[in-house]
């Protein structure tokens, strides 16, 4: 799996003053020619472009290479850009006509980054690479890709015993580790006392809608009971009618409606 680049720089071509540890020099073009910059401009050795994907003390936050541009000597440096690093011996100097500039951003804020840098001749076209520009007779190309970031894992949630009872598991199936521990003691009698409820009020699911509601009589009936009248005598006058009584009382033959429906419409003479 390739990693995004974390820096670009210049290193001396001499073997004794090459790229530092963690940096890889680009010594040849895609055609196989030498990628030595500066050679022939009053310099014997020249210099190479080098890149790195390492995260070290110089880049502790893990910034990645977001963009690469080539500017002329009169173009001011854009905001957020810096010149490529230099790892050169004292006898080697860079050409100031064109400068290689880079932009680094934190990995957490980057959606894309530069993953590779290639050099070629001016007339060469490299598929899937973006042309940066030209320097010292070379064409510079970069390859940008999306950064694959790991998806955050959801935090484990604590599920109570009561919530697990609402799952699709068969009724009565409770994990052994979550079964309530019943202290030893005498068995509870099946009969209920006056102050006990038929509902289990140890949790919210066992509370009835009538728990805690006091039982009182309507004032209309309290007055009769206080006078000594039996409460059941108040309902002696009530008569419960059967279905036959109701049909007999509200019997309607629909005679008028049937007569009207049986009439013939007037004929036209």
XYZ file of C-alpha atoms in Angstrom:
269
model
C 0.000 0.000 0.000
C 1.541 3.331 -1.094
C 1.789 6.218 1.338
C 1.338 9.940 0.617
C 4.489 12.010 0.325
C 5.395 14.171 3.283
C 8.073 16.326 1.636
C 10.144 17.259 -1.413
C 13.737 18.469 -1.434
C 17.004 18.847 -3.311
C 20.033 16.693 -2.601
C 23.577 16.885 -3.922
C 24.442 14.450 -6.670
C 27.774 13.525 -5.077
C 27.690 10.161 -3.321
C 29.227 11.607 -0.173
C 26.527 14.289 0.071
C 23.439 12.409 -1.053
C 19.902 12.470 0.291
C 19.515 12.108 4.055
C 18.012 9.049 5.689
C 14.363 8.554 4.781
C 14.632 10.514 1.518
C 14.694 8.859 -1.924
C 16.389 10.699 -4.822
C 14.831 10.630 -8.303
C 17.943 9.826 -10.316
C 16.373 9.122 -13.726
C 13.443 10.124 -15.911
C 10.696 7.792 -17.120
C 12.671 7.403 -20.377
C 15.744 6.249 -18.447
C 17.856 9.414 -18.857
C 19.757 10.946 -15.952
C 17.627 13.353 -13.885
C 20.582 15.478 -12.773
C 19.554 19.115 -12.350
C 22.089 21.942 -12.672
C 24.782 19.965 -14.404
C 26.447 22.072 -17.068
C 25.761 25.408 -15.363
C 29.300 25.876 -13.999
C 28.738 22.900 -11.713
C 30.388 19.528 -11.887
C 27.925 17.405 -9.982
C 24.506 19.116 -10.004
C 21.639 17.999 -7.757
C 18.671 15.605 -7.686
C 15.073 15.986 -6.653
C 14.206 13.723 -3.709
C 11.017 12.832 -1.851
C 9.993 11.206 1.412
C 6.964 9.569 3.003
C 8.463 9.404 6.477
C 7.143 11.088 9.603
C 10.042 12.189 11.801
C 11.106 14.938 14.187
C 10.997 17.476 11.349
C 7.367 16.547 10.658
C 5.959 15.292 13.980
C 2.323 16.129 13.171
C 2.332 13.950 10.034
C 1.635 16.672 7.468
C 1.222 15.370 3.908
C 2.143 16.886 0.568
C -1.039 18.493 -0.743
C 0.229 20.467 -3.754
C 3.387 21.178 -5.796
C 3.935 24.232 -8.023
C 6.813 25.857 -9.940
C 7.189 29.636 -9.630
C 9.396 32.086 -11.449
C 11.855 34.203 -9.501
C 9.574 37.282 -9.615
C 6.420 35.504 -8.435
C 5.733 35.938 -4.705
C 5.315 32.812 -2.612
C 1.586 32.039 -2.108
C 0.140 31.731 1.355
C 0.628 28.260 2.851
C 3.437 27.297 0.462
C 7.128 26.848 1.230
C 10.198 26.224 -0.892
C 11.382 22.653 -1.239
C 13.994 21.638 1.337
C 17.681 21.752 0.438
C 20.227 19.071 1.364
C 23.163 20.449 -0.637
C 26.871 20.710 -0.090
C 28.383 24.218 0.115
C 29.643 24.079 -3.469
C 26.194 23.435 -4.935
C 23.599 26.181 -5.434
C 20.094 26.063 -6.894
C 19.019 28.033 -9.922
C 16.815 30.982 -8.899
C 15.032 31.337 -12.246
C 12.417 28.796 -11.194
C 11.675 27.598 -7.697
C 9.883 24.416 -6.621
C 7.248 25.143 -3.953
C 5.189 22.732 -1.853
C 2.148 22.931 0.398
C 1.805 20.643 3.408
C -1.435 20.187 5.334
C -2.364 17.941 8.294
C -3.377 14.409 7.422
C -6.646 14.765 9.351
C -7.723 17.675 7.109
C -6.561 16.211 3.785
C -8.921 14.529 1.347
C -6.278 14.133 -1.397
C -2.480 14.167 -1.391
C 0.499 13.697 -3.698
C 1.605 10.053 -3.761
C 4.298 10.094 -6.442
C 6.610 12.437 -8.401
C 8.048 11.611 -11.849
C 10.375 13.379 -14.272
C 10.321 13.149 -18.057
C 11.359 14.978 -21.187
C 9.338 18.026 -22.244
C 7.342 16.200 -24.930
C 6.478 13.131 -22.883
C 2.905 12.497 -21.644
C 2.431 10.329 -18.555
C -1.118 8.911 -18.113
C -2.862 9.413 -14.762
C -0.310 12.043 -13.730
C -0.751 15.815 -13.551
C 1.868 18.033 -15.170
C 3.399 20.503 -12.702
C 5.666 22.407 -15.071
C 9.194 22.491 -16.474
C 12.565 23.006 -14.800
C 16.065 22.723 -16.304
C 14.785 20.866 -19.360
C 12.684 18.356 -17.367
C 8.927 18.069 -17.090
C 7.676 17.413 -13.551
C 4.610 15.227 -12.935
C 2.686 14.392 -9.769
C 0.058 11.791 -8.971
C -2.744 12.748 -6.619
C -4.981 10.205 -4.934
C -7.681 10.156 -2.294
C -6.556 9.343 1.211
C -8.277 6.290 2.672
C -9.025 6.996 6.300
C -10.232 4.301 8.691
C -13.856 4.605 9.679
C -14.401 5.340 13.359
C -15.740 2.350 15.246
C -18.892 2.901 17.298
C -18.415 2.922 21.028
C -19.824 -0.123 22.827
C -23.089 0.647 24.541
C -24.109 -0.746 27.876
C -27.509 -2.437 27.656
C -29.376 -2.965 30.865
C -31.146 -6.178 31.760
C -34.552 -4.586 31.236
C -33.633 -3.469 27.721
C -32.381 -6.936 26.834
C -35.734 -8.345 27.878
C -37.306 -6.254 25.110
C -35.220 -7.974 22.429
C -36.406 -10.711 20.074
C -35.017 -13.477 22.239
C -37.500 -16.078 23.526
C -39.295 -15.161 26.714
C -37.568 -16.173 29.856
C -34.093 -16.439 28.285
C -31.732 -14.420 30.454
C -27.934 -14.721 30.264
C -26.612 -16.654 33.245
C -24.301 -13.800 34.182
C -27.251 -11.395 34.440
C -29.722 -13.521 36.378
C -30.673 -11.821 39.625
C -29.310 -13.463 42.737
C -32.090 -14.399 45.167
C -30.905 -14.497 48.784
C -31.761 -17.666 50.693
C -34.822 -17.449 52.900
C -38.328 -18.746 53.447
C -40.490 -19.098 50.391
C -43.113 -16.458 49.846
C -46.661 -17.530 50.562
C -48.949 -17.586 47.500
C -51.624 -15.555 49.304
C -51.446 -11.768 49.309
C -51.836 -9.614 52.327
C -53.957 -6.472 52.468
C -51.055 -4.045 51.928
C -49.493 -6.042 49.062
C -50.137 -5.364 45.380
C -50.680 -7.896 42.641
C -48.137 -5.966 40.546
C -44.391 -6.131 40.922
C -43.376 -2.545 41.669
C -39.645 -3.271 41.754
C -39.281 -1.865 38.234
C -41.180 0.506 35.970
C -42.657 -2.321 33.899
C -44.531 -3.792 36.892
C -46.318 -0.589 38.019
C -50.069 -0.434 37.380
C -51.880 2.725 36.344
C -53.971 2.493 39.558
C -51.039 2.165 41.955
C -50.994 5.028 44.397
C -54.543 6.223 43.540
C -56.716 6.315 46.740
C -60.146 4.737 46.593
C -62.936 7.159 47.521
C -66.674 7.229 46.926
C -68.466 9.966 45.074
C -70.067 12.495 47.456
C -73.490 11.565 46.046
C -73.183 8.092 47.550
C -71.412 9.161 50.743
C -74.464 11.135 51.867
C -76.718 8.091 51.568
C -74.321 5.790 53.365
C -73.870 8.256 56.208
C -77.665 8.151 56.790
C -77.571 4.409 57.182
C -78.937 3.564 53.757
C -77.514 0.470 52.207
C -75.368 1.389 49.178
C -76.729 -1.495 47.194
C -80.304 -0.262 47.641
C -79.523 2.700 45.393
C -79.373 0.406 42.403
C -82.586 -1.576 43.083
C -84.597 0.667 40.759
C -82.353 -0.185 37.824
C -83.889 -2.641 35.328
C -81.655 -4.454 32.883
C -83.480 -5.024 29.607
C -82.834 -8.006 27.436
C -82.463 -7.915 23.656
C -86.070 -9.136 23.245
C -87.369 -6.328 25.504
C -85.505 -3.710 23.487
C -86.815 -5.045 20.153
C -90.378 -5.165 21.523
C -90.237 -1.610 22.900
C -88.760 -0.075 19.793
C -90.577 -2.251 17.239
C -91.345 -0.393 14.015
C -92.968 -2.118 11.046
C -92.012 0.404 8.320
C -95.621 0.153 6.997
C -95.663 3.684 5.553
C -92.349 3.197 3.798
C -93.400 -0.115 2.287
C -96.715 1.387 1.062
C -94.933 4.328 -0.571
C -92.469 2.029 -2.251
C -95.252 -0.187 -3.621
C -97.050 2.667 -5.363
C -96.820 2.632 -9.118
C -95.574 5.810 -10.841
C -98.331 7.841 -12.626
C -98.749 6.870 -16.245
C -98.769 9.409 -19.080
C -102.016 9.286 -21.104
